[in-house]
Amino acid sequence: MTEYRPQEIEKKWQAFWKQNQTFKTEFPSQKPKYYVLDMFPYPSGAGLHVGHPLGYIATDIVARYKRLKGYNVLHPMGYDSFGLPAEQYAVQTGQHPAVTTENNINRYREQMDNIGFSYDWSREVRTSDPTYYKWTQWIFIQLFNHWYNRISDKAEPIETLIAIFEKDGNKKYSAIGGGAACDADIEIFTADQWYKYSDKEKYAITLKYRLAYQSNSIVNWCPQLGTVLANEEVKDGVSERGGYPVIRKEMPQWSLRITAYADRLINDLDLVDWPDPIKEQQRNWIGKSKGCMLEFKIQNSDAKIEVFTTRVDTIYGVTYLTLAPEHELVDQITTPDQKENIAKYILYAKNKSERDRQADVKTVTGAFTGAYAINPLNGALIPIWIGEYVLAGYGTGAVMAVPSSDTRDYAFAKHFNLPIIAVQEGSHTDITKEDFDPKAGTMINSDFLNGMAVPQALEAMTRKVEELGVGYGKYNYKIRDAIFSRQRYWGEPIPVFYKDGMPYVLKESELPLELPKIDAYKPTETGEPPLARAEGWKYETSTMPGWAGSSWYFIRYMDNTNDKEFASKEAIDYWQEVDLYLGGSEHATGHLLYSRFWQKFLYDLGKVKTKEYAKKLINQGMISGVSQKILTVSGPIFDNDGSKKSIHETNTIYTGHNNEQVITIGDMTASVYYSYDYFSKIEDYISQNPDKNYRLIPVNINIVSNNDFNTGILDINEFLKDENYGKNKVLIVKNGYWKNSKFHLFKDEPISDPIPFLTKSEVEKMSKSKFNVVNPDDVINQYGADTLRLFEMFLGPLEMSKPWNTASISGVSRFLRNVWRLFYDDKGNWVVTEGNPDEKSLRILHKTIKKIEEDIERFSFNTSVSTFMVCVNELNDLKCHNKQVLSDLLILMTSYAPHITEELWSKLGNTKSIAYATFPTFNPDYLVENSYEYPISINGKLRHKMSFSLDTLPADVEKEVLASQEIVKWTEGKAPKKVIVVPGRIVNIVL
RNA sequence: GCGGAUAUGGCGAAAUUGGCAGACGCACUAGACUUAGGAUCUAGCGGGCAACCAUGGGGGUUCAAGUCCCUCUAUCCGCACCA
């Protein structure tokens, strides 16, 4: 083969690698290790689009590069194969999700194979495989069997907790559970009392302390999906998947005590090289805030209200308390005359869905309980209100309101005419409008705090309330324990059975607890999860959430076939942790947080070696699609000048080749479509009249050719064939021409071909419904996998989001042909020469080695492609076909374009794969030039260029410059103040 | 509202520690070969006749600023009544 035919050589080498197991990972190995990991995909029915492989290509480049550098590389791939879409498909069709999943996986695999990745497929994992989820269940059991000891600050076996109870009771450790449920529910007992409990009672107590525990939680219940959703699966009050409404409901649920790890999850972010936005999002999500718990006594009552505040310094400005409508004391403290009012308000708040609540946070609502609390510092009586702006789930569900320092309290106070006391300078007036910073300034009207700055006052007041015994400093967290139950079929069964109403976990030997066969996949008629349909199923009926399997898969890759352990100690000792992890930033507060939590738990158990599992994380940017849209109007129709006409008064259109026949549009039920250069004129009108009957609808990008960056040209014939857009279509183009699919109707004059029908281009997320999905297979069929790989890298920086713009792909394709041209001339003759390369070629080569090495080490793949282009162009200009130079070039390029390099490598007479080659060593000697041309600038402005020999030191250069007659002329004979010489770069003379 | 990021030709973008801004590619223009090809090759390509002016706007530090500091503006993303 003497011509570059990518499709042929790519298939050939992909088969070769597979057959020879070229990329099989060594274990055990004496080599240093490198672990490079992609976030594994959920295998959806839509297959891969060009955005998915972006990260895979980048990691593949790193993996291949590290192998050439002598590392033993772990570069695995697998599937996050439990998930909702396969289950929903099963509900509709009855097809087992395992079948759908298997099909989708095969499709994914085929697509990935086409790109030529160097994964070691023998290490593949699938979360839905019983040999895998056996160990997911095993981890759950470990979580169940452990509790969090706040004193040793780690997870410990439940037996150590029981030993403590036997010795001291639970007083000292009452808050160890960490979760809200635990703090509230557990009675204090002594060691003596503990001995008096029955075994069953003892067991019930331990259940509240375990890291996996059951509780009645208020959950996000989605009736349409028939399941509970995690907070991050709910967006704006509707489910992320499907967009169904979500209501809040109390249900018994399994939870994992991630809150126990909150501090470590924040602190250990310092140990990893992750993008700042991700770290920041995680910190935000955990939401640690320093504040103070305060106790308010209630007038004429024994009840006390606890509030959490971050601004205890403003306590003299408290003019009322607000409780969440769900607060447990509301009923008790409400005075008889307010009962009716409060009941009405609670009912109102309860019926308001989460979505409505979030939709209008501006509206102020609330009700007065009739009760008064006492300010613990000055004894002032302050009214107690309830209001929906106070969240039941955060802090204590009660706030001390300081309307002069907090805008929400201010709005509430204004609305209900409650008093406002300024306690900070500048807070006398409307604090929502004034340029007022509540975190700065000095305290006023606040007794002993007067004159103090805010931070100082905070400290002083915290000490004071602790002295008085009415409060204490405390950190509060936004993060909630992670709900772990899903009322679904297609997930890991929770390895739990019930006896006497209490949960017990299975023994390790009983794992895996496999998913049972059931006849239908929807919830039962009585609303129980699908697993309740299984005959003889005596286990927990809910399954684990989607994130369970993905929280530890990176460990399983180390030893994926082990059926004795989740991974062997030897494997974990060797592979340690992921060196480079690549995936999308959308997992910031989901997978990336939960997996860190599990890693820390396994670390506490001594099962893994590192506190964090991924040293370096890169978020690849999303590749968005370019949709092509046309306008359709069902209401008014617009004439050439933009004036509005009704579709019926648009009179008549002429038909036939001779414009003989006349019909009205009104008779034809045709769909009317506007070309962009026509509707751009009326866009303003449309945007100002949003209720009009117009729609921008996407057309398949395959029937649109690129025009410019804003528009495309529609293939009218293809469009007319497509019945999805109506049988009869009237297309309105620039000059008021009309065209109909059936009759080829023209108005006024026949359409003079070609008048392009323009579409409007819009950059959007790739999705089926927008017809803007680009399939990598199509690109490969046209250009080859190497071109696809190079092009995806060339598009721009890896981390940046960018639209898929096929326009510049031809340049990359041309480049690969130029590479081929270094070996074969245009007549197909082999032109590679033997012998020693000349100095110029070596210079080019070593410049390239240096650059490529630097680029890959700092993950700047786009610049590498440019570097290759420059290198090949320069070698071409030199007519360099030297074998040694070209060999090294192929090794440099093989990470990026493995197929073409493998082919040419074999043509050079190598019998072993290029994957076993060694990355060339950079030799700086080749880069040193005989002379260097220094630009000379005077006062920063470029004036002149001078050449100096290579062994001239900067100081000598300086002397030479000053001695130069020409420079003396430039400086007009003045003695310079300073001469700055940057070696190899520039000389600057400061006058 | 809070937090984070980004801003460089017609377009995607380079510029690693402050050191000749615009590499490389696309598009475009002219020419060559051929002559209906979306092929290939050569040259040009930020603005200005020029000196010079140009990295979202304004200010500062420096011999030297896309890069550092202050400030304003625009766009994107995340969180959002978190007390």
mmCIF file of N, CA, C and O (backbone and C1' of nucleotides) in Angstrom, chain A residues 280-281 289 309-310 389 391 394 399 408 478 709 794-795 797 811 814 817 851 854 858 862-863 866 869 939 980 985 988 990, chain B residues 3-4 10-17 19-20 23-27 39-41 52-53 63-64 78-83:
data_model
loop_
_atom_site.group_PDB
_atom_site.id
_atom_site.type_symbol
_atom_site.label_atom_id
_atom_site.label_comp_id
_atom_site.label_asym_id
_atom_site.label_seq_id
_atom_site.Cartn_x
_atom_site.Cartn_y
_atom_site.Cartn_z
ATOM 1 N N GLU A 280 -14.082 24.091 44.952
ATOM 2 C CA GLU A 280 -14.940 25.136 45.490
ATOM 3 C C GLU A 280 -16.389 24.644 45.578
ATOM 4 O O GLU A 280 -17.073 24.856 46.566
ATOM 5 N N GLN A 281 -16.822 23.945 44.539
ATOM 6 C CA GLN A 281 -18.187 23.420 44.540
ATOM 7 C C GLN A 281 -18.382 22.426 45.675
ATOM 8 O O GLN A 281 -19.440 22.383 46.294
ATOM 9 N N SER A 289 -20.130 26.152 58.105
ATOM 10 C CA SER A 289 -20.094 27.534 58.572
ATOM 11 C C SER A 289 -19.950 27.571 60.090
ATOM 12 O O SER A 289 -20.547 26.790 60.817
ATOM 13 N N THR A 309 -26.891 30.394 64.680
ATOM 14 C CA THR A 309 -26.626 31.672 64.017
ATOM 15 C C THR A 309 -25.140 31.838 63.753
ATOM 16 O O THR A 309 -24.315 31.373 64.537
ATOM 17 N N THR A 310 -24.839 32.470 62.634
ATOM 18 C CA THR A 310 -23.436 32.789 62.375
ATOM 19 C C THR A 310 -23.133 34.207 62.854
ATOM 20 O O THR A 310 -22.009 34.662 62.761
ATOM 21 N N TYR A 389 -39.635 30.793 54.830
ATOM 22 C CA TYR A 389 -38.262 31.070 54.411
ATOM 23 C C TYR A 389 -37.253 30.386 55.315
ATOM 24 O O TYR A 389 -36.076 30.288 54.976
ATOM 25 N N LEU A 391 -35.783 27.060 56.662
ATOM 26 C CA LEU A 391 -35.759 25.674 56.206
ATOM 27 C C LEU A 391 -35.690 24.720 57.376
ATOM 28 O O LEU A 391 -34.866 24.897 58.274
ATOM 29 N N TYR A 394 -32.094 22.734 57.796
ATOM 30 C CA TYR A 394 -30.799 23.341 58.065
ATOM 31 C C TYR A 394 -30.756 23.887 59.474
ATOM 32 O O TYR A 394 -31.717 24.502 59.941
ATOM 33 N N VAL A 399 -34.607 30.440 63.409
ATOM 34 C CA VAL A 399 -33.600 31.496 63.318
ATOM 35 C C VAL A 399 -33.940 32.640 64.248
ATOM 36 O O VAL A 399 -35.108 32.909 64.550
ATOM 37 N N ARG A 408 -33.007 39.067 54.430
ATOM 38 C CA ARG A 408 -34.236 38.257 54.452
ATOM 39 C C ARG A 408 -35.081 38.613 55.663
ATOM 40 O O ARG A 408 -36.295 38.770 55.590
ATOM 41 N N LYS A 478 -24.111 22.238 55.597
ATOM 42 C CA LYS A 478 -25.274 22.136 54.719
ATOM 43 C C LYS A 478 -25.499 20.699 54.274
ATOM 44 O O LYS A 478 -26.604 20.289 54.005
ATOM 45 N N PHE A 709 -20.691 31.202 10.000
ATOM 46 C CA PHE A 709 -20.799 30.799 11.393
ATOM 47 C C PHE A 709 -22.203 30.966 11.946
ATOM 48 O O PHE A 709 -22.537 30.403 12.967
ATOM 49 N N PHE A 794 -7.038 19.003 18.571
ATOM 50 C CA PHE A 794 -6.680 20.268 17.938
ATOM 51 C C PHE A 794 -7.733 21.346 18.172
ATOM 52 O O PHE A 794 -7.435 22.532 18.127
ATOM 53 N N LEU A 795 -8.975 20.918 18.445
ATOM 54 C CA LEU A 795 -10.100 21.847 18.590
ATOM 55 C C LEU A 795 -9.838 22.975 19.585
ATOM 56 O O LEU A 795 -10.359 24.070 19.429
ATOM 57 N N PRO A 797 -8.165 23.835 23.947
ATOM 58 C CA PRO A 797 -7.726 23.257 25.209
ATOM 59 C C PRO A 797 -8.738 22.234 25.722
ATOM 60 O O PRO A 797 -9.937 22.436 25.607
ATOM 61 N N GLY A 811 -7.763 20.420 7.569
ATOM 62 C CA GLY A 811 -6.362 20.742 7.807
ATOM 63 C C GLY A 811 -5.625 19.593 8.477
ATOM 64 O O GLY A 811 -4.480 19.280 8.134
ATOM 65 N N ARG A 814 -5.201 16.750 6.005
ATOM 66 C CA ARG A 814 -4.116 17.090 5.096
ATOM 67 C C ARG A 814 -2.758 16.827 5.742
ATOM 68 O O ARG A 814 -1.833 16.339 5.106
ATOM 69 N N ARG A 817 -1.738 13.271 5.576
ATOM 70 C CA ARG A 817 -1.258 12.921 4.230
ATOM 71 C C ARG A 817 0.166 13.422 4.031
ATOM 72 O O ARG A 817 0.975 12.785 3.377
ATOM 73 N N LYS A 851 9.241 19.845 22.871
ATOM 74 C CA LYS A 851 7.919 20.459 22.918
ATOM 75 C C LYS A 851 6.834 19.422 23.245
ATOM 76 O O LYS A 851 5.962 19.670 24.076
ATOM 77 N N GLU A 854 6.956 18.334 26.871
ATOM 78 C CA GLU A 854 6.400 19.384 27.736
ATOM 79 C C GLU A 854 4.887 19.458 27.613
ATOM 80 O O GLU A 854 4.177 19.585 28.601
ATOM 81 N N ARG A 858 2.102 18.681 30.638
ATOM 82 C CA ARG A 858 1.165 19.679 31.188
ATOM 83 C C ARG A 858 -0.209 19.588 30.535
ATOM 84 O O ARG A 858 -1.017 20.500 30.601
ATOM 85 N N ASN A 862 -3.593 20.267 22.490
ATOM 86 C CA ASN A 862 -3.879 21.006 21.254
ATOM 87 C C ASN A 862 -2.610 21.601 20.656
ATOM 88 O O ASN A 862 -2.432 21.611 19.445
ATOM 89 N N THR A 863 -1.704 22.057 21.536
ATOM 90 C CA THR A 863 -0.490 22.659 20.992
ATOM 91 C C THR A 863 0.436 21.602 20.391
ATOM 92 O O THR A 863 1.207 21.896 19.487
ATOM 93 N N SER A 866 -0.208 21.219 16.716
ATOM 94 C CA SER A 866 0.457 22.284 15.962
ATOM 95 C C SER A 866 1.945 22.007 15.829
ATOM 96 O O SER A 866 2.538 22.237 14.778
ATOM 97 N N MET A 869 2.597 19.616 13.154
ATOM 98 C CA MET A 869 2.383 20.224 11.838
ATOM 99 C C MET A 869 3.605 21.029 11.421
ATOM 100 O O MET A 869 4.057 20.941 10.286
ATOM 101 N N ASN A 939 14.567 51.557 25.485
ATOM 102 C CA ASN A 939 13.425 51.921 26.318
ATOM 103 C C ASN A 939 12.188 51.085 25.980
ATOM 104 O O ASN A 939 11.073 51.573 25.900
ATOM 105 N N ILE A 980 19.807 45.477 29.654
ATOM 106 C CA ILE A 980 19.258 44.205 30.121
ATOM 107 C C ILE A 980 19.396 43.164 29.023
ATOM 108 O O ILE A 980 18.951 43.380 27.892
ATOM 109 N N ARG A 985 17.272 35.781 24.180
ATOM 110 C CA ARG A 985 15.985 36.404 23.900
ATOM 111 C C ARG A 985 16.105 37.831 23.367
ATOM 112 O O ARG A 985 15.729 38.145 22.265
ATOM 113 N N ASN A 988 17.788 44.877 25.964
ATOM 114 C CA ASN A 988 17.062 46.134 26.103
ATOM 115 C C ASN A 988 17.970 47.180 26.716
ATOM 116 O O ASN A 988 18.608 46.968 27.734
ATOM 117 N N VAL A 990 18.253 50.807 28.403
ATOM 118 C CA VAL A 990 17.448 51.826 29.070
ATOM 119 C C VAL A 990 18.243 53.109 29.107
ATOM 120 O O VAL A 990 19.344 53.144 29.630
ATOM 121 P P G B 3 -19.009 36.339 46.861
ATOM 122 O "O5'" G B 3 -18.651 34.933 46.237
ATOM 123 C "C5'" G B 3 -18.209 33.878 47.084
ATOM 124 C "C4'" G B 3 -18.129 32.595 46.301
ATOM 125 C "C3'" G B 3 -17.251 32.619 45.068
ATOM 126 O "O3'" G B 3 -15.873 32.536 45.370
ATOM 127 C "C1'" G B 3 -19.281 31.565 44.535
ATOM 128 P P G B 4 -14.843 33.316 44.380
ATOM 129 O "O5'" G B 4 -14.829 32.376 43.101
ATOM 130 C "C5'" G B 4 -14.334 31.044 43.204
ATOM 131 C "C4'" G B 4 -14.617 30.286 41.943
ATOM 132 C "C3'" G B 4 -13.988 30.846 40.676
ATOM 133 O "O3'" G B 4 -12.613 30.540 40.570
ATOM 134 C "C1'" G B 4 -16.224 30.244 40.227
ATOM 135 P P G B 10 -11.547 41.119 12.951
ATOM 136 O "O5'" G B 10 -12.237 39.935 12.146
ATOM 137 C "C5'" G B 10 -13.522 40.100 11.567
ATOM 138 C "C4'" G B 10 -14.077 38.769 11.155
ATOM 139 C "C3'" G B 10 -13.723 37.593 12.057
ATOM 140 O "O3'" G B 10 -14.518 37.564 13.231
ATOM 141 C "C1'" G B 10 -13.461 36.957 9.811
ATOM 142 P P C B 11 -13.966 36.908 14.585
ATOM 143 O "O5'" C B 11 -13.997 35.346 14.267
ATOM 144 C "C5'" C B 11 -15.229 34.627 14.324
ATOM 145 C "C4'" C B 11 -14.964 33.157 14.083
ATOM 146 C "C3'" C B 11 -14.074 32.466 15.110
ATOM 147 O "O3'" C B 11 -14.781 32.129 16.281
ATOM 148 C "C1'" C B 11 -13.368 31.871 12.938
ATOM 149 P P G B 12 -14.015 32.062 17.671
ATOM 150 O "O5'" G B 12 -13.215 30.698 17.551
ATOM 151 C "C5'" G B 12 -13.928 29.467 17.488
ATOM 152 C "C4'" G B 12 -12.960 28.323 17.413
ATOM 153 C "C3'" G B 12 -11.866 28.306 18.467
ATOM 154 O "O3'" G B 12 -12.348 27.834 19.703
ATOM 155 C "C1'" G B 12 -10.923 27.823 16.359
ATOM 156 P P A B 13 -11.825 28.425 21.073
ATOM 157 O "O5'" A B 13 -10.305 27.990 20.970
ATOM 158 C "C5'" A B 13 -9.238 28.850 21.291
ATOM 159 C "C4'" A B 13 -8.060 28.352 20.531
ATOM 160 C "C3'" A B 13 -6.722 28.716 21.134
ATOM 161 O "O3'" A B 13 -6.338 27.685 22.013
ATOM 162 C "C1'" A B 13 -6.790 29.402 18.864
ATOM 163 P P A B 14 -5.376 27.957 23.180
ATOM 164 O "O5'" A B 14 -4.033 27.801 22.375
ATOM 165 C "C5'" A B 14 -3.098 28.788 22.496
ATOM 166 C "C4'" A B 14 -1.870 28.404 21.769
ATOM 167 C "C3'" A B 14 -0.657 28.941 22.496
ATOM 168 O "O3'" A B 14 -0.077 27.923 23.246
ATOM 169 C "C1'" A B 14 -0.832 29.923 20.348
ATOM 170 P P A B 15 0.174 28.169 24.789
ATOM 171 O "O5'" A B 15 1.158 29.424 24.792
ATOM 172 C "C5'" A B 15 2.434 29.305 24.188
ATOM 173 C "C4'" A B 15 3.066 30.657 24.081
ATOM 174 C "C3'" A B 15 2.991 31.517 25.334
ATOM 175 O "O3'" A B 15 3.987 31.157 26.251
ATOM 176 C "C1'" A B 15 2.395 32.809 23.468
ATOM 177 P P U B 16 3.761 31.353 27.812
ATOM 178 O "O5'" U B 16 3.446 29.867 28.264
ATOM 179 C "C5'" U B 16 2.820 29.601 29.518
ATOM 180 C "C4'" U B 16 3.675 28.686 30.362
ATOM 181 C "C3'" U B 16 4.974 29.311 30.855
ATOM 182 O "O3'" U B 16 5.167 29.023 32.223
ATOM 183 C "C1'" U B 16 5.431 27.312 29.664
ATOM 184 P P U B 17 4.496 29.919 33.331
ATOM 185 O "O5'" U B 17 5.507 30.091 34.527
ATOM 186 C "C5'" U B 17 5.423 31.170 35.398
ATOM 187 C "C4'" U B 17 6.786 31.762 35.596
ATOM 188 C "C3'" U B 17 7.014 33.097 34.899
ATOM 189 O "O3'" U B 17 6.542 34.135 35.734
ATOM 190 C "C1'" U B 17 8.941 31.644 34.741
ATOM 191 P P G B 19 6.743 36.664 28.946
ATOM 192 O "O5'" G B 19 7.841 37.545 28.208
ATOM 193 C "C5'" G B 19 7.444 38.666 27.417
ATOM 194 C "C4'" G B 19 8.595 39.135 26.563
ATOM 195 C "C3'" G B 19 9.387 38.003 25.900
ATOM 196 O "O3'" G B 19 9.800 38.446 24.619
ATOM 197 C "C1'" G B 19 10.835 39.302 27.219
ATOM 198 P P C B 20 8.872 38.225 23.323
ATOM 199 O "O5'" C B 20 9.561 39.232 22.306
ATOM 200 C "C5'" C B 20 9.447 40.645 22.459
ATOM 201 C "C4'" C B 20 9.229 41.266 21.107
ATOM 202 C "C3'" C B 20 8.010 40.740 20.357
ATOM 203 O "O3'" C B 20 7.434 41.812 19.622
ATOM 204 C "C1'" C B 20 9.934 40.379 19.072
ATOM 205 P P A B 23 0.296 33.684 13.269
ATOM 206 O "O5'" A B 23 1.294 32.450 13.183
ATOM 207 C "C5'" A B 23 2.664 32.615 13.518
ATOM 208 C "C4'" A B 23 3.169 31.446 14.322
ATOM 209 C "C3'" A B 23 2.725 30.065 13.835
ATOM 210 O "O3'" A B 23 3.539 29.599 12.782
ATOM 211 C "C1'" A B 23 2.413 30.213 16.171
ATOM 212 P P C B 24 2.904 29.180 11.410
ATOM 213 O "O5'" C B 24 1.895 28.017 11.851
ATOM 214 C "C5'" C B 24 2.391 26.729 12.214
ATOM 215 C "C4'" C B 24 1.243 25.865 12.662
ATOM 216 C "C3'" C B 24 0.036 25.850 11.721
ATOM 217 O "O3'" C B 24 0.227 24.969 10.629
ATOM 218 C "C1'" C B 24 -0.713 26.185 13.924
ATOM 219 P P G B 25 -0.393 25.330 9.229
ATOM 220 O "O5'" G B 25 -1.948 25.136 9.492
ATOM 221 C "C5'" G B 25 -2.485 23.827 9.649
ATOM 222 C "C4'" G B 25 -3.911 23.899 10.109
ATOM 223 C "C3'" G B 25 -4.889 24.603 9.183
ATOM 224 O "O3'" G B 25 -5.241 23.817 8.062
ATOM 225 C "C1'" G B 25 -5.284 25.274 11.397
ATOM 226 P P C B 26 -5.686 24.520 6.735
ATOM 227 O "O5'" C B 26 -7.123 25.103 7.122
ATOM 228 C "C5'" C B 26 -8.201 24.222 7.402
ATOM 229 C "C4'" C B 26 -9.405 25.011 7.871
ATOM 230 C "C3'" C B 26 -9.974 25.981 6.860
ATOM 231 O "O3'" C B 26 -10.785 25.321 5.894
ATOM 232 C "C1'" C B 26 -9.842 27.023 8.960
ATOM 233 P P A B 27 -10.750 25.829 4.396
ATOM 234 O "O5'" A B 27 -11.412 27.282 4.527
ATOM 235 C "C5'" A B 27 -12.800 27.429 4.825
ATOM 236 C "C4'" A B 27 -13.132 28.879 5.041
ATOM 237 C "C3'" A B 27 -12.772 29.819 3.891
ATOM 238 O "O3'" A B 27 -13.777 29.840 2.899
ATOM 239 C "C1'" A B 27 -11.955 30.718 5.909
ATOM 240 P P A B 39 -10.668 21.371 -3.039
ATOM 241 O "O5'" A B 39 -10.232 20.038 -3.801
ATOM 242 C "C5'" A B 39 -10.060 18.822 -3.106
ATOM 243 C "C4'" A B 39 -8.942 18.017 -3.715
ATOM 244 C "C3'" A B 39 -7.542 18.587 -3.498
ATOM 245 O "O3'" A B 39 -7.009 18.232 -2.237
ATOM 246 C "C1'" A B 39 -7.807 18.029 -5.772
ATOM 247 P P U B 40 -6.092 19.286 -1.459
ATOM 248 O "O5'" U B 40 -4.782 19.351 -2.354
ATOM 249 C "C5'" U B 40 -3.897 18.251 -2.414
ATOM 250 C "C4'" U B 40 -2.812 18.521 -3.413
ATOM 251 C "C3'" U B 40 -1.954 19.753 -3.131
ATOM 252 O "O3'" U B 40 -0.939 19.483 -2.180
ATOM 253 C "C1'" U B 40 -2.599 19.748 -5.396
ATOM 254 P P C B 41 -0.474 20.641 -1.168
ATOM 255 O "O5'" C B 41 0.423 21.557 -2.107
ATOM 256 C "C5'" C B 41 1.618 21.037 -2.665
ATOM 257 C "C4'" C B 41 2.165 22.001 -3.685
ATOM 258 C "C3'" C B 41 2.423 23.413 -3.178
ATOM 259 O "O3'" C B 41 3.657 23.513 -2.495
ATOM 260 C "C1'" C B 41 1.279 23.523 -5.234
ATOM 261 P P C B 52 8.225 53.648 15.065
ATOM 262 O "O5'" C B 52 7.119 54.496 15.817
ATOM 263 C "C5'" C B 52 6.125 53.878 16.625
ATOM 264 C "C4'" C B 52 4.758 54.387 16.242
ATOM 265 C "C3'" C B 52 3.605 53.663 16.925
ATOM 266 O "O3'" C B 52 3.330 54.226 18.189
ATOM 267 C "C1'" C B 52 3.190 53.751 14.598
ATOM 268 P P C B 53 2.913 53.252 19.387
ATOM 269 O "O5'" C B 53 1.422 52.863 18.954
ATOM 270 C "C5'" C B 53 0.410 53.864 18.828
ATOM 271 C "C4'" C B 53 -0.882 53.244 18.330
ATOM 272 C "C3'" C B 53 -1.334 52.026 19.109
ATOM 273 O "O3'" C B 53 -1.993 52.389 20.313
ATOM 274 C "C1'" C B 53 -1.489 51.583 16.787
ATOM 275 P P C B 63 11.928 50.593 35.749
ATOM 276 O "O5'" C B 63 11.946 50.409 34.163
ATOM 277 C "C5'" C B 63 12.377 51.478 33.320
ATOM 278 C "C4'" C B 63 12.590 50.955 31.924
ATOM 279 C "C3'" C B 63 11.460 50.125 31.359
ATOM 280 O "O3'" C B 63 10.443 50.941 30.807
ATOM 281 C "C1'" C B 63 13.512 49.010 30.983
ATOM 282 P P A B 64 8.914 50.548 31.071
ATOM 283 O "O5'" A B 64 8.809 49.128 30.354
ATOM 284 C "C5'" A B 64 8.864 49.060 28.930
ATOM 285 C "C4'" A B 64 8.785 47.629 28.493
ATOM 286 C "C3'" A B 64 7.580 46.860 29.011
ATOM 287 O "O3'" A B 64 6.449 47.117 28.221
ATOM 288 C "C1'" A B 64 9.544 45.563 29.266
ATOM 289 P P G B 78 -24.867 24.890 35.207
ATOM 290 O "O5'" G B 78 -24.333 24.892 36.700
ATOM 291 C "C5'" G B 78 -23.433 23.880 37.140
ATOM 292 C "C4'" G B 78 -22.875 24.243 38.481
ATOM 293 C "C3'" G B 78 -23.894 24.490 39.578
ATOM 294 O "O3'" G B 78 -24.406 23.293 40.114
ATOM 295 C "C1'" G B 78 -22.290 26.202 39.632
ATOM 296 P P C B 79 -25.978 23.279 40.535
ATOM 297 O "O5'" C B 79 -25.986 24.125 41.882
ATOM 298 C "C5'" C B 79 -25.225 23.681 43.005
ATOM 299 C "C4'" C B 79 -25.242 24.727 44.084
ATOM 300 C "C3'" C B 79 -26.619 25.193 44.535
ATOM 301 O "O3'" C B 79 -27.282 24.283 45.391
ATOM 302 C "C1'" C B 79 -25.232 27.065 44.239
ATOM 303 P P A B 80 -28.893 24.156 45.186
ATOM 304 O "O5'" A B 80 -29.441 25.596 45.577
ATOM 305 C "C5'" A B 80 -29.314 26.046 46.902
ATOM 306 C "C4'" A B 80 -29.390 27.544 46.932
ATOM 307 C "C3'" A B 80 -30.781 28.146 46.972
ATOM 308 O "O3'" A B 80 -31.344 27.982 48.251
ATOM 309 C "C1'" A B 80 -29.376 29.446 45.592
ATOM 310 P P C B 81 -32.897 28.292 48.421
ATOM 311 O "O5'" C B 81 -32.763 29.324 49.600
ATOM 312 C "C5'" C B 81 -31.936 30.450 49.452
ATOM 313 C "C4'" C B 81 -32.282 31.491 50.502
ATOM 314 C "C3'" C B 81 -32.203 30.962 51.924
ATOM 315 O "O3'" C B 81 -31.600 31.941 52.759
ATOM 316 C "C1'" C B 81 -34.355 31.841 51.477
ATOM 317 P P C B 82 -30.031 32.076 52.720
ATOM 318 O "O5'" C B 82 -29.532 30.775 53.487
ATOM 319 C "C5'" C B 82 -29.549 30.733 54.904
ATOM 320 C "C4'" C B 82 -28.558 29.695 55.400
ATOM 321 C "C3'" C B 82 -27.158 29.804 54.817
ATOM 322 O "O3'" C B 82 -26.257 29.395 55.809
ATOM 323 C "C1'" C B 82 -28.069 27.704 54.257
ATOM 324 P P A B 83 -25.306 30.373 56.469
ATOM 325 O "O5'" A B 83 -26.169 31.474 57.228
ATOM 326 C "C5'" A B 83 -26.215 31.466 58.588
ATOM 327 C "C4'" A B 83 -27.356 32.322 59.063
ATOM 328 C "C3'" A B 83 -27.739 32.131 60.525
ATOM 329 O "O3'" A B 83 -26.903 32.862 61.390
ATOM 330 C "C1'" A B 83 -29.679 32.100 59.203
#
